[in-house]
CSV table of C-alpha atoms in Angstrom, one decimal:
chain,number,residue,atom,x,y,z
A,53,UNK,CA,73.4,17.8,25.0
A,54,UNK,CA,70.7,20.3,24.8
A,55,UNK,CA,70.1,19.3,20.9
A,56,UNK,CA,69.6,16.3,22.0
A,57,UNK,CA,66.9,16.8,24.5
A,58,UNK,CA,65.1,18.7,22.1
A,59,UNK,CA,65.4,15.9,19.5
A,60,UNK,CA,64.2,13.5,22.0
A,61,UNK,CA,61.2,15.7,23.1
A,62,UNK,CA,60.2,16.1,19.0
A,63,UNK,CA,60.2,12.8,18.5
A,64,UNK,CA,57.9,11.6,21.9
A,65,UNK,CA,55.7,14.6,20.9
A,66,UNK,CA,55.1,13.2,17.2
A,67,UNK,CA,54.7,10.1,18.6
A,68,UNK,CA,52.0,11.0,20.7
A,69,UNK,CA,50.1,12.9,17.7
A,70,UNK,CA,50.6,9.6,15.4
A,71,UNK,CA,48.8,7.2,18.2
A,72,UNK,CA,46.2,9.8,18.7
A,73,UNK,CA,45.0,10.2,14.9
A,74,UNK,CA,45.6,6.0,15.3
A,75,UNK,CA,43.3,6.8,18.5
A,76,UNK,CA,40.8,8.4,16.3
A,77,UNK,CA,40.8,6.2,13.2
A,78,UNK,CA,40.3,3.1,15.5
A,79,UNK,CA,37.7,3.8,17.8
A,80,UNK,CA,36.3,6.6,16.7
A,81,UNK,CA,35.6,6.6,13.3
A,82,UNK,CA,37.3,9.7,11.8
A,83,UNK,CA,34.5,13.1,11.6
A,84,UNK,CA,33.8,12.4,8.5
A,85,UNK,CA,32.5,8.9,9.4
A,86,UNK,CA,30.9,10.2,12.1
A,87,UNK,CA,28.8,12.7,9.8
A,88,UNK,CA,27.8,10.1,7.6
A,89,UNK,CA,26.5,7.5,10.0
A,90,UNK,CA,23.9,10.3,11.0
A,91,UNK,CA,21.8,10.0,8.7
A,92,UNK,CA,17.8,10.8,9.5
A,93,UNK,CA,16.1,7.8,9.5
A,94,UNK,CA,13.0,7.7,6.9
A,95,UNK,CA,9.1,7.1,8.8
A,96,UNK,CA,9.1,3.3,8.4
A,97,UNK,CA,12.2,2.8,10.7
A,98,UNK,CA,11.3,5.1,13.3
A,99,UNK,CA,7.8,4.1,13.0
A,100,UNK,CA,8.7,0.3,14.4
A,101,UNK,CA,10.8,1.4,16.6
A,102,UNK,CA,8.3,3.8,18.6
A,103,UNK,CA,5.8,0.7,17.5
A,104,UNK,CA,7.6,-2.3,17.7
A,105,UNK,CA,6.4,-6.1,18.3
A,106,UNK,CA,5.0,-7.3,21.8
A,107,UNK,CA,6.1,-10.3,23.3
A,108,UNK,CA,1.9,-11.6,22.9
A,109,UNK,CA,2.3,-10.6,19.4
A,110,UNK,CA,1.2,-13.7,17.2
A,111,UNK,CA,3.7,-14.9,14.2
A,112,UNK,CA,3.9,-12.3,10.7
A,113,UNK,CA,2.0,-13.5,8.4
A,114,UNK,CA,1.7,-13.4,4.4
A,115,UNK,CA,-0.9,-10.1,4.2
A,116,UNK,CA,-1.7,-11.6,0.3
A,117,UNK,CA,-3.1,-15.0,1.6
A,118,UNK,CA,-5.7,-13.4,3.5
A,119,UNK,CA,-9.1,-14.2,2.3
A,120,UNK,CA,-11.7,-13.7,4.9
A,121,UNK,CA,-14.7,-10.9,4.9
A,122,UNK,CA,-13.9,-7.6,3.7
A,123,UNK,CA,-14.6,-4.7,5.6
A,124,UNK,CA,-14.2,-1.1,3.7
A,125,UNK,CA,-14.2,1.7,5.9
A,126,UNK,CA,-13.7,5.9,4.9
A,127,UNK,CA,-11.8,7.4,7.1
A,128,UNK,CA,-12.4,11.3,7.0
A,129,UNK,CA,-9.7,12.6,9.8
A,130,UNK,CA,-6.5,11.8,11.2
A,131,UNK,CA,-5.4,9.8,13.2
A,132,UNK,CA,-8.0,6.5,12.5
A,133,UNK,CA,-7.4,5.4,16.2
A,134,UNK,CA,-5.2,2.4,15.0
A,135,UNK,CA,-2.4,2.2,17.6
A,136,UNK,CA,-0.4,0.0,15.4
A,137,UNK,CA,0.4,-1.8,12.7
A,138,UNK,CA,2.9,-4.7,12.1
A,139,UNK,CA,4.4,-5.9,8.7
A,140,UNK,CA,3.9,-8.9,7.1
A,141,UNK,CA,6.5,-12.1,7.3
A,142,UNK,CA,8.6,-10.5,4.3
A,143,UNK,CA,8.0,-6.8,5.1
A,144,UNK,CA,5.1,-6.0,2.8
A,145,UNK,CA,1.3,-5.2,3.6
A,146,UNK,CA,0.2,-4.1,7.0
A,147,UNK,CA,-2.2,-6.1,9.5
A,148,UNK,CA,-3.5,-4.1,12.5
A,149,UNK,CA,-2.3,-5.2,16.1
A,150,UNK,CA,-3.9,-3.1,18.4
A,151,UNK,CA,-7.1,-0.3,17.8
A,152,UNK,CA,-7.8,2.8,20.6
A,153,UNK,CA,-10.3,0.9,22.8
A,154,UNK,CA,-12.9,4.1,22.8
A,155,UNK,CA,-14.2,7.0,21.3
A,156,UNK,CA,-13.7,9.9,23.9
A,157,UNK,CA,-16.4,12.1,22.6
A,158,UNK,CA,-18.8,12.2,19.1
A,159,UNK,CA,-16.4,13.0,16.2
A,160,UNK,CA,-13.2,11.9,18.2
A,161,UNK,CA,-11.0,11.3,15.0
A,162,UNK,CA,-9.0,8.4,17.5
A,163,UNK,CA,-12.0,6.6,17.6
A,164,UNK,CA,-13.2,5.9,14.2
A,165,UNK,CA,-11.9,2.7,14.0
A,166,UNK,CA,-13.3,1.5,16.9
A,167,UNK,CA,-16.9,2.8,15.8
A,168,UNK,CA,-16.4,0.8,12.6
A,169,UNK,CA,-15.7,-1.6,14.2
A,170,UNK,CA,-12.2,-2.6,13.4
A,171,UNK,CA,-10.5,-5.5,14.6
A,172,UNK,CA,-6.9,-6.6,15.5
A,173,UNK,CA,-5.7,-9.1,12.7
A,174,UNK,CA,-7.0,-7.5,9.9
A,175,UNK,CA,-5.2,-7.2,7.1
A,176,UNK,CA,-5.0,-3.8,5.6
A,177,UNK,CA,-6.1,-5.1,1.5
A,178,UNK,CA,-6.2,-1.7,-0.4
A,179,UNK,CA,-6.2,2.1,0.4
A,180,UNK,CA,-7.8,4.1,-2.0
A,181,UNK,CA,-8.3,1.2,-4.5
A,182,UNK,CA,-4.9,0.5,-4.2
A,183,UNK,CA,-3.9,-3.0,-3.4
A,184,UNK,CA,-0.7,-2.9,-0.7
A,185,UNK,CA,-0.7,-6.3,0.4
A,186,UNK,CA,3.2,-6.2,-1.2
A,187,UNK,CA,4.1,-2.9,-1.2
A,188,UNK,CA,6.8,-2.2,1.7
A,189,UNK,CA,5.5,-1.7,5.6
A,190,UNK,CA,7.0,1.5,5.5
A,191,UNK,CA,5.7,2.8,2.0
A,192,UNK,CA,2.3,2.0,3.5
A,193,UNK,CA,2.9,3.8,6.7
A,194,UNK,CA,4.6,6.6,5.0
A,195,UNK,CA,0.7,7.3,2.4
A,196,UNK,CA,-1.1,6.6,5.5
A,197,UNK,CA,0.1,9.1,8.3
A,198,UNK,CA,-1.6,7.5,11.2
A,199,UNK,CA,-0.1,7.8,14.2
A,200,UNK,CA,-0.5,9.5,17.4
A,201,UNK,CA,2.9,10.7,18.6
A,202,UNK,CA,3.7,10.8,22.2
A,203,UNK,CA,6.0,14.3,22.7
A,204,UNK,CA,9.7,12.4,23.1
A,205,UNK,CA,8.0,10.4,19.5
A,206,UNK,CA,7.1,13.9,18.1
A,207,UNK,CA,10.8,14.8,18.1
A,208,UNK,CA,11.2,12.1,14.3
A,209,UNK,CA,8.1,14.2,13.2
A,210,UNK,CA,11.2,15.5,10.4
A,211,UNK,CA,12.0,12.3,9.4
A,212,UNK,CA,8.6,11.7,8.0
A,213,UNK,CA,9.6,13.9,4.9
A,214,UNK,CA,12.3,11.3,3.5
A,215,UNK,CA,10.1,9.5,1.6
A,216,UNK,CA,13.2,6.4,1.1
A,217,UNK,CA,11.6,2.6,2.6
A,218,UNK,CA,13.7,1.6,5.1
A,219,UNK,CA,16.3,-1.3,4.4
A,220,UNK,CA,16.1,-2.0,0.8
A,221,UNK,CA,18.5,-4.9,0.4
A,222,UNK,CA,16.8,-6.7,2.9
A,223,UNK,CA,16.1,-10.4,1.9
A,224,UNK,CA,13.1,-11.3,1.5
A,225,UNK,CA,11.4,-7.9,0.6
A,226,UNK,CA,9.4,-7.4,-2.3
A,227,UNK,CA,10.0,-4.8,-5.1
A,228,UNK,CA,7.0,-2.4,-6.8
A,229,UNK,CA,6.5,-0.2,-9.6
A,230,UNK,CA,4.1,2.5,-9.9
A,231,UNK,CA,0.6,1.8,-8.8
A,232,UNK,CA,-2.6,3.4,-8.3
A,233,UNK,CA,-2.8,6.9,-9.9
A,234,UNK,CA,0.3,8.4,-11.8
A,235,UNK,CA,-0.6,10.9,-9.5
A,236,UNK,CA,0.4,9.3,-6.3
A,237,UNK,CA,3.1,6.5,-5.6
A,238,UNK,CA,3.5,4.8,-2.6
A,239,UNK,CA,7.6,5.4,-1.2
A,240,UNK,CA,7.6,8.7,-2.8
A,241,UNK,CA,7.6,10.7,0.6
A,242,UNK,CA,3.3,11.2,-0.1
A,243,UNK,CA,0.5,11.4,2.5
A,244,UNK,CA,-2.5,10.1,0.7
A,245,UNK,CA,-5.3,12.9,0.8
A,246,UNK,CA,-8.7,12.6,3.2
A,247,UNK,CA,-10.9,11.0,3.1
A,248,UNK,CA,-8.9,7.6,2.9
A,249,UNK,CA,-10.8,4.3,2.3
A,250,UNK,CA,-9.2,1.5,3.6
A,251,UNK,CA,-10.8,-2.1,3.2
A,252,UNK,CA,-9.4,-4.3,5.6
A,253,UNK,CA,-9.3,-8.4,5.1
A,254,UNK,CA,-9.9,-10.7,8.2
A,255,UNK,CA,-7.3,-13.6,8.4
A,256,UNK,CA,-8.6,-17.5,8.6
């Protein structure tokens, strides 16, 4: 009688271990899944997602059909006092949505832009000679370092070492192969070096 009590107690104990790996398998995703699902997220992501669209934002458009006035402006600190970007329809190129309304003081890095007179809806054409209208939103973000982090933002500062575009399957989005300088390539993880001319396109 007592063997089988214990037999019976064995086998509702290993029953309970098999539905709880089951348990862990099914809803939770194992450790090891866990661990890879982790992964840091490179500056592009977590750039839209501290900078994402507003609901007055007006439709993406192609950055490379831009043709209005130039405007080429050298910026000589960091931040430029562009508050953000958005991508264009498939991803690429970068038009400016919103620029810091003031310069605070003479010299205020924030407010160069706004001295120079930059304008939401331009269409950021080339930086440093370099034409980006289809290299990746995040590739462009990534050489251009200009953002002004608010502390809980500052915590992703890390991620801005990745150097990897963010979603590289996604439809839609347009390859590129080295450009500019051999020097410098846009997506490898670089911060183009001050000063940093820009020339911007205005939309029509």
């Amino acid at each position: 009688m007592a063997a089988r009590r214990s037999s019976s107690l064995l086998s509702v104990v290993g029953l309970a271990g098999l539905a709880w790996n089951c348990f862990q398998v099914s809803f939770v995703g194992g450790p090891a899944a866990r661990r890879t699902d982790r992964v840091m997220r490179p500056v592009g992501v977590d750039y839209l997602l501290r900078n994402g669209p507003r609901n007055a934002d007006p439709p993406l458009i192609d950055p490379a059909a831009a043709n209005g006035p130039s405007h080429e402006i050298t910026y000589k600190k960091k931040p430029f006092g562009i508050a953000r970007y958005a991508p264009g329809k498939a991803g690429t190129g970068a038009v400016v949505m919103e620029v810091t309304p003031k310069s605070r003081y003479p010299g205020d890095p924030q407010g160069q832009a706004f001295v120079a007179g930059v304008q939401p809806g331009w269409v950021v054409k080339t930086v440093n000679g370099v034409d980006v209208t289809a290299v990746k939103f995040e590739d462009i973000m990534e050489s251009l370092d200009d953002e002004v982090l608010d502390p809980v933002a500052a915590l992703s500062l890390n991620m801005k070492e990745a150097g990897v575009s963010a979603n590289p399957d996604r439809a839609g989005s347009k390859s590129y192969g080295a450009v500019g300088q051999s020097t410098f390539k846009f997506g490898a993880g670089n911060h183009a070096e001050l000063p940093i001319t820009v020339k911007y396109v205005e939309q029509r």
